[in-house]
GROMACS .gro file of C-alpha atoms in nm:
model
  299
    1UNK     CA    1   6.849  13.361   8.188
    2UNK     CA    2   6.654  13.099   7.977
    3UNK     CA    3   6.761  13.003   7.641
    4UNK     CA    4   6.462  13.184   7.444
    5UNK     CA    5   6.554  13.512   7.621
    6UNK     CA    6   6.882  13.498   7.591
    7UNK     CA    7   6.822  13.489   7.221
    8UNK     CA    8   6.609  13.752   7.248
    9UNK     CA    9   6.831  13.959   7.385
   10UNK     CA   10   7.126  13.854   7.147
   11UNK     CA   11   6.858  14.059   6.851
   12UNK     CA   12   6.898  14.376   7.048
   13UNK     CA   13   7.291  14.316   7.105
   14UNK     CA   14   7.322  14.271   6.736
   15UNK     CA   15   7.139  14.627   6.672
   16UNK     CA   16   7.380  14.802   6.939
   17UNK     CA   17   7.652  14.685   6.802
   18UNK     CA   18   7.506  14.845   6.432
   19UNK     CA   19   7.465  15.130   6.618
   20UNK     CA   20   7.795  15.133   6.735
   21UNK     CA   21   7.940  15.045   6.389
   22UNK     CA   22   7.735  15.290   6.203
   23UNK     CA   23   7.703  15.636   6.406
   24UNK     CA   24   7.752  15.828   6.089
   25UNK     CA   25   7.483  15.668   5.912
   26UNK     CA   26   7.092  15.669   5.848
   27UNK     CA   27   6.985  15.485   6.183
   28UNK     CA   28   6.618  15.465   6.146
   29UNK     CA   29   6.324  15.241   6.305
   30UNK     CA   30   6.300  15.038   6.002
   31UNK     CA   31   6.677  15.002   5.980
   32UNK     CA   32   6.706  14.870   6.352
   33UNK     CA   33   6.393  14.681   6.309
   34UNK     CA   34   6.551  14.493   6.010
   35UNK     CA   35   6.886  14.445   6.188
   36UNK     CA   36   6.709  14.220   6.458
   37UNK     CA   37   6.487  14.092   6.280
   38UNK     CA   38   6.207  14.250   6.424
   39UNK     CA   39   5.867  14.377   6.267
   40UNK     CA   40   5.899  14.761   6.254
   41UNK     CA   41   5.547  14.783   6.392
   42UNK     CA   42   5.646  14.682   6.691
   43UNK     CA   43   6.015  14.722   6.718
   44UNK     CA   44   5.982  15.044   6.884
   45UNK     CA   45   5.749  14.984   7.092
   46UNK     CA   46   5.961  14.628   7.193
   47UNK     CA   47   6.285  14.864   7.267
   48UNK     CA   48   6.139  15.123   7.460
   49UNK     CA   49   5.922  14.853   7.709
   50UNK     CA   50   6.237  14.669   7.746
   51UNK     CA   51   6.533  14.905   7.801
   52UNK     CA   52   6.342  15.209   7.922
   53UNK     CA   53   6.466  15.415   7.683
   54UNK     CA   54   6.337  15.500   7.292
   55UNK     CA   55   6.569  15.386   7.056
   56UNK     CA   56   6.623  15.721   6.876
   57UNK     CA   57   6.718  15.847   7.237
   58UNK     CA   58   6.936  15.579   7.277
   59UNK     CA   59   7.128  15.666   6.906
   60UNK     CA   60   7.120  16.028   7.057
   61UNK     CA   61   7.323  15.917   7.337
   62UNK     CA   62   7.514  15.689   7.181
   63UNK     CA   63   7.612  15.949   6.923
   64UNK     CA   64   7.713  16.201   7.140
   65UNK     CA   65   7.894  16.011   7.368
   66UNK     CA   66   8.162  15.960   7.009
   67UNK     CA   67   8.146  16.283   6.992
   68UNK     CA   68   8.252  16.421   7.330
   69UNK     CA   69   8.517  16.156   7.330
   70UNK     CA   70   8.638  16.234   7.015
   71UNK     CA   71   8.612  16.651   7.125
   72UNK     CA   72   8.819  16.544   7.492
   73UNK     CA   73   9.059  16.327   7.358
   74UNK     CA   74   9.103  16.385   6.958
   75UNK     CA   75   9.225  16.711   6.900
   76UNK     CA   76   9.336  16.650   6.566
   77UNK     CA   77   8.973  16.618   6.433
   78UNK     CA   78   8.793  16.952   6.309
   79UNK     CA   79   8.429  16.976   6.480
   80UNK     CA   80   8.270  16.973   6.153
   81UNK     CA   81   8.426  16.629   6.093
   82UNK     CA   82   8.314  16.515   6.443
   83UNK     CA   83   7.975  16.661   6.402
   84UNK     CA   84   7.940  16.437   6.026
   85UNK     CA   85   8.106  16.115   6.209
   86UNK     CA   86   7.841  16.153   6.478
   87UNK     CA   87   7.562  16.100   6.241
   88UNK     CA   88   7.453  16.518   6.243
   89UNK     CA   89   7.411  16.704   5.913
   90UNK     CA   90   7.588  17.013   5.995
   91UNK     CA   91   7.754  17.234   6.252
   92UNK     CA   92   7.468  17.373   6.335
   93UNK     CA   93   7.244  17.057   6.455
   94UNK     CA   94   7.517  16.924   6.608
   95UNK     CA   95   7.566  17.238   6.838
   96UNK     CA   96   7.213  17.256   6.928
   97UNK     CA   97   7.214  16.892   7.016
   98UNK     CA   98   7.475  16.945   7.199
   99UNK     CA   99   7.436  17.272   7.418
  100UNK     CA  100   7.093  17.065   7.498
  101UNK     CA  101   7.218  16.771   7.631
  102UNK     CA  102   7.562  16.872   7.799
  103UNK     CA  103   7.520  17.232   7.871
  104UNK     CA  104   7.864  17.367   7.671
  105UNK     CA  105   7.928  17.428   7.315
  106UNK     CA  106   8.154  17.172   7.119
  107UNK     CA  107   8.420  17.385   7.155
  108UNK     CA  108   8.376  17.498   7.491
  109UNK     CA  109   8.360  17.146   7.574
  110UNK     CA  110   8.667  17.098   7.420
  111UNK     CA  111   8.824  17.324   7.576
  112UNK     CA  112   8.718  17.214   7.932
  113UNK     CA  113   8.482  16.947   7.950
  114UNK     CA  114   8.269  16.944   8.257
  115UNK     CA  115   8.245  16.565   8.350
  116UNK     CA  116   7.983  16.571   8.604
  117UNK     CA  117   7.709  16.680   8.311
  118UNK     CA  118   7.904  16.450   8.054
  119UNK     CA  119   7.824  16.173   8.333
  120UNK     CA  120   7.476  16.277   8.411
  121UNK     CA  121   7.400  16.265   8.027
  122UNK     CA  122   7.595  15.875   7.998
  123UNK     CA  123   7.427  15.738   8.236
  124UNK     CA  124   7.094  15.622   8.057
  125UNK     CA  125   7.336  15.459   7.877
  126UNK     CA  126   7.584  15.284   8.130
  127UNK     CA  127   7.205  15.177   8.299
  128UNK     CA  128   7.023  15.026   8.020
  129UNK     CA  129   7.414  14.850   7.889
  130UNK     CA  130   7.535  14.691   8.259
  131UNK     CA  131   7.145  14.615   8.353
  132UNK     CA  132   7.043  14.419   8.008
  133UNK     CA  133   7.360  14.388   7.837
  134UNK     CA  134   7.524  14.089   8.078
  135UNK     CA  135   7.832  13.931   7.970
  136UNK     CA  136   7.914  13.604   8.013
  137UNK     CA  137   8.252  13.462   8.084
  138UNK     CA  138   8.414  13.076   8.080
  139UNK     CA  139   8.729  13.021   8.281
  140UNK     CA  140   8.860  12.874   7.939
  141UNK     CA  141   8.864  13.276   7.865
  142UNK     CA  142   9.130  13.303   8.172
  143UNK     CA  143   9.514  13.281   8.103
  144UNK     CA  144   9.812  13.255   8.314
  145UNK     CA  145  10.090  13.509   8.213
  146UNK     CA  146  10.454  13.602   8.310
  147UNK     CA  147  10.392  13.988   8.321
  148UNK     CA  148  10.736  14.137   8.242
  149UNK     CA  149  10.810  14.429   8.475
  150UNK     CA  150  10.699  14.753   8.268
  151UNK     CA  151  10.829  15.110   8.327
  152UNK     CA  152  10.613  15.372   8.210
  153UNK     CA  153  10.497  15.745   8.217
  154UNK     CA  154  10.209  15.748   8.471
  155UNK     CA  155   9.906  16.048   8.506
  156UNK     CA  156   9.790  15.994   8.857
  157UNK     CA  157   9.393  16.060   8.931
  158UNK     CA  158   9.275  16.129   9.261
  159UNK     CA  159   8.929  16.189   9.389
  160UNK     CA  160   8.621  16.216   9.174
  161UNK     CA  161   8.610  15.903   8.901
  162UNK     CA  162   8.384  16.110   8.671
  163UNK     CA  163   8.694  16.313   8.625
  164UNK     CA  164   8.927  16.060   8.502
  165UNK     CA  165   8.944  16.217   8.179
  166UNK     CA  166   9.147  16.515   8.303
  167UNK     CA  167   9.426  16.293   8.356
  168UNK     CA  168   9.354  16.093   7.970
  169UNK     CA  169   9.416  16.466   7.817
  170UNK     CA  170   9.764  16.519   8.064
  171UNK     CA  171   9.914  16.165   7.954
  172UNK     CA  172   9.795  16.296   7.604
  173UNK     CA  173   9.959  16.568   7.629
  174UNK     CA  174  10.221  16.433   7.765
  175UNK     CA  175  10.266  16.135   7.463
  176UNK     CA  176  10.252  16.415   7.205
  177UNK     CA  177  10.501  16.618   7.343
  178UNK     CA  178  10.777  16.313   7.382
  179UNK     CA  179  10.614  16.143   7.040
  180UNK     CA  180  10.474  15.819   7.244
  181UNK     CA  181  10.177  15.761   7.078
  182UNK     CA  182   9.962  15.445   7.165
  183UNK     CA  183  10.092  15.258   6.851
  184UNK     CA  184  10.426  15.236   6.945
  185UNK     CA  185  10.388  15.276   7.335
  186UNK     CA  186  10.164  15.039   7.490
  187UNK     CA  187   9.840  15.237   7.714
  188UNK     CA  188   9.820  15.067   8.087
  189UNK     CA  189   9.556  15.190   8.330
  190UNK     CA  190   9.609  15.120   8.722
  191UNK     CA  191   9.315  15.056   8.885
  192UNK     CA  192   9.429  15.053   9.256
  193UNK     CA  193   9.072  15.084   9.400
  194UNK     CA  194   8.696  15.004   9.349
  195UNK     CA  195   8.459  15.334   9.249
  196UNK     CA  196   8.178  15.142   9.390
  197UNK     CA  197   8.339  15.098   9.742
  198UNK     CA  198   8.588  15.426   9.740
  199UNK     CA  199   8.482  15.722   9.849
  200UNK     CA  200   8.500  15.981   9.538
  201UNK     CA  201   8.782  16.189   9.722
  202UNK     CA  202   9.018  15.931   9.765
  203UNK     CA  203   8.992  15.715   9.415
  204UNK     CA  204   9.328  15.646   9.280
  205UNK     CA  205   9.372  15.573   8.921
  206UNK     CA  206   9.648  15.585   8.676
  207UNK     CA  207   9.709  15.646   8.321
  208UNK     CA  208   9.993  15.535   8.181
  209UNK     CA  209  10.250  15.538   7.836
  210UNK     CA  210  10.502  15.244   7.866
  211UNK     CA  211  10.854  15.407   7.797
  212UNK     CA  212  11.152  15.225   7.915
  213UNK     CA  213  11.304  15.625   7.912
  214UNK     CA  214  11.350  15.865   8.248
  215UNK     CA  215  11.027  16.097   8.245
  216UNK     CA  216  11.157  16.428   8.282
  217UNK     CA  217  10.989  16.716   8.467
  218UNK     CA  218  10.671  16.861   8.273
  219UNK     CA  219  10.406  17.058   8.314
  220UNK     CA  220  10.127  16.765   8.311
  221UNK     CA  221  10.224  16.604   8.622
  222UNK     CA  222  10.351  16.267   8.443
  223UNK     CA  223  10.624  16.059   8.647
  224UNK     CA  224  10.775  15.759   8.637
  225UNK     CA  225  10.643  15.442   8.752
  226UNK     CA  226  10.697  15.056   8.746
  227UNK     CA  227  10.422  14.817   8.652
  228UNK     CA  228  10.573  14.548   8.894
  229UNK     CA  229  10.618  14.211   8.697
  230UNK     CA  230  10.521  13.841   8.756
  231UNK     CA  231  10.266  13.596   8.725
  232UNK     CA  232   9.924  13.722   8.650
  233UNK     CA  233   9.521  13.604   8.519
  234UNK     CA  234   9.422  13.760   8.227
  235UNK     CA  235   9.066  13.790   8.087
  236UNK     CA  236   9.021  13.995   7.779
  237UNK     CA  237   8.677  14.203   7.799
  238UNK     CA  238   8.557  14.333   7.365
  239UNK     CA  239   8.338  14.630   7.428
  240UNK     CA  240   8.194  14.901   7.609
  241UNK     CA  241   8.384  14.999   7.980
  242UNK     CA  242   8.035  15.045   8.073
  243UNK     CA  243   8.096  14.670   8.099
  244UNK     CA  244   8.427  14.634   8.221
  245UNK     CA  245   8.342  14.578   8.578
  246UNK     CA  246   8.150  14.269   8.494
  247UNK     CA  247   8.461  14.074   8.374
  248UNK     CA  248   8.588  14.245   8.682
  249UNK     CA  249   8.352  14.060   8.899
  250UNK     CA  250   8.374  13.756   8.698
  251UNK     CA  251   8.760  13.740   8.760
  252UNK     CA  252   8.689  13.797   9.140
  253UNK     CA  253   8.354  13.643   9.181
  254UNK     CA  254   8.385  13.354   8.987
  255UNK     CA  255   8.747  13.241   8.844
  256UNK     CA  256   8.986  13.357   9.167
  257UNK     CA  257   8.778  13.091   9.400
  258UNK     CA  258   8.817  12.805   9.170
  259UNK     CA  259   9.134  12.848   9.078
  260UNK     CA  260   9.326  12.745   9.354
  261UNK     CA  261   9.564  13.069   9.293
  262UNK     CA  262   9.575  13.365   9.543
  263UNK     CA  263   9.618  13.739   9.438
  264UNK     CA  264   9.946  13.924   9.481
  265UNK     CA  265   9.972  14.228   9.643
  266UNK     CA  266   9.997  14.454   9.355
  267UNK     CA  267   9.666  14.604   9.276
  268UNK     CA  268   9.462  14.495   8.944
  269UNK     CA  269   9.563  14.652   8.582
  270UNK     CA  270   9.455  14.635   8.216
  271UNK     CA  271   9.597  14.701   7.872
  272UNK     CA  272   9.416  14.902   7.659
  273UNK     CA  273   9.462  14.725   7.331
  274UNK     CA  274   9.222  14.892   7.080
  275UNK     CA  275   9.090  15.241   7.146
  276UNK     CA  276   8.727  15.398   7.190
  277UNK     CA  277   8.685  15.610   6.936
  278UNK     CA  278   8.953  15.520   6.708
  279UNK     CA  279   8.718  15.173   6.665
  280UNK     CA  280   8.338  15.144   6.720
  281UNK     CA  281   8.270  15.134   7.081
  282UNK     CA  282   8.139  14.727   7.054
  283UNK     CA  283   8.534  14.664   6.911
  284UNK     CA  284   8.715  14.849   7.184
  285UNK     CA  285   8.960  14.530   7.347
  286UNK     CA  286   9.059  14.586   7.667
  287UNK     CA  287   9.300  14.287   7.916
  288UNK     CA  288   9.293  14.270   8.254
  289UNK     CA  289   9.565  14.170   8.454
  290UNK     CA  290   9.504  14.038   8.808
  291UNK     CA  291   9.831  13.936   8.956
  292UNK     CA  292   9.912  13.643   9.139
  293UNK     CA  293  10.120  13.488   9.407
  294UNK     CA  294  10.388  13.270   9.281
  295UNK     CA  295  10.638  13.027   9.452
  296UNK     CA  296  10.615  12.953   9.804
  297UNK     CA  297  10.361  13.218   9.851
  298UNK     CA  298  10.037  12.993   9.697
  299UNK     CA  299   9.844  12.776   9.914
   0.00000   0.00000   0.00000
């Protein structure tokens, strides 16, 4: 990408990330417009031609993507409160809105979300972020760690990744019953294969609570596990998942062959370190561990 479209681009990164910041709030054309800088007779016009999308779609999207998270994962928040935080006036709106888009009520939703329409609905938005929204990496952004061997309470996923979030709710479930929350027990995520490779049946993925306590038996289906220690790369990727597998790449693609190191086998982890929704989605901070040979074992 030349220079002048980069910063081009960088005008429209700056308005998702007011989106992002500002889902309870007025979000108008003009507002957007005046965020990047943009005349508002054409700002629309600019978005749509671009990205494929209008941009009050987009804040749609964007909107109720908070707001099923918050509904899945957030129990302690009232719907109301959800519905205002989302940027909808009432209950009402919010419901319609809603029904329309994902097919459930808030609280039926809540109560058992189907993922395959909460993925359908997402991805205009996981298209127009990972096509446009590229991220660019330095190996300067790459350290070399001594992971310390981590025991934890693990939620095991297996097929389907658009139902990871069943397993999110058990470790939640899980964390509240044993009072582990995230601020005083660290959140891990295994990723032991590739959704674009994997067939859907036999994805693995893990969700995990680090506890250095036995995890008893329970009705959620959390055991306990080992994050194995030792050396590892780790990039740090601020932002959407929807972009997560670009540092991904950029770790394989990219760093691995000029590094001179060679991976372990152990498969590839992260730390979640700040939380979609607790922060706006453009703040969510998010390491990735790739572990590495050590010793005798490097070329």
């Amino acid at each position: 990408m030349n220079t002048t479209a980069h910063r081009y681009l960088e005008r429209f990164r700056k308005v998702f990330d007011h989106i992002d910041a500002h889902l309870g709030e007025e979000l108008s054309v003009d507002t957007l417009a005046a965020v990047a800088a943009f005349s508002k007779f054409h700002f629309h016009r600019q978005f749509t031609e671009l990205f494929g999308l209008p941009v009050h779609r987009y804040v749609q999207l964007t909107r109720l993507k908070q707001a099923t998270w918050q509904l899945a994962f957030r129990d302690g928040l009232g719907v109301i409160d959800i519905a205002l935080a989302s940027g909808y006036e009432g209950p009402e709106a919010f419901a319609r809105a809603f029904r329309k888009n994902l097919g459930q009520s808030p609280s039926q939703f809540r109560r058992q979300p189907d993922w395959t329409l909460w993925q359908a609905n997402h991805e205009p938005l996981r298209h127009l972020r990972t096509t446009h929204m590229q991220t660019e990496f330095t190996a300067s952004q790459v350290s070399i760690v001594d992971f310390p061997a981590t025991p934890v309470a693990a939620a095991r996923h297996l097929g389907d990744p658009a139902r990871i979030g069943d397993a999110v709710r058990r470790l939640i479930a899980w964390r509240k019953e044993n009072a582990l929350p995230p601020k005083v027990s660290a959140t891990f995520n295994i990723l032991y294969d590739n959704p674009e490779t994997t067939p859907a049946g036999e994805f693995r993925f893990d969700v995990c609570a680090a506890t250095p306590h036995e995890v008893g038996s329970n009705a959620h289906g959390v055991v306990r596990q080992v994050i194995e220690g030792g050396r590892c790369a780790v990039l740090r990727h601020v932002g959407s998942d929807d972009l997560l597998a670009q540092a991904v790449h950029y770790l394989y693609a990219d760093w691995l062959p000029q590094s001179g190191e060679e991976p372990r086998d152990y498969p590839l982890f992260v730390q979640r370190v700040k939380f979609y929704p607790d922060v706006p989605e453009n703040e969510a901070v998010t390491d990735i561990f790739l572990p590495l040979l050590t010793g005798a074992g490097r070329s």
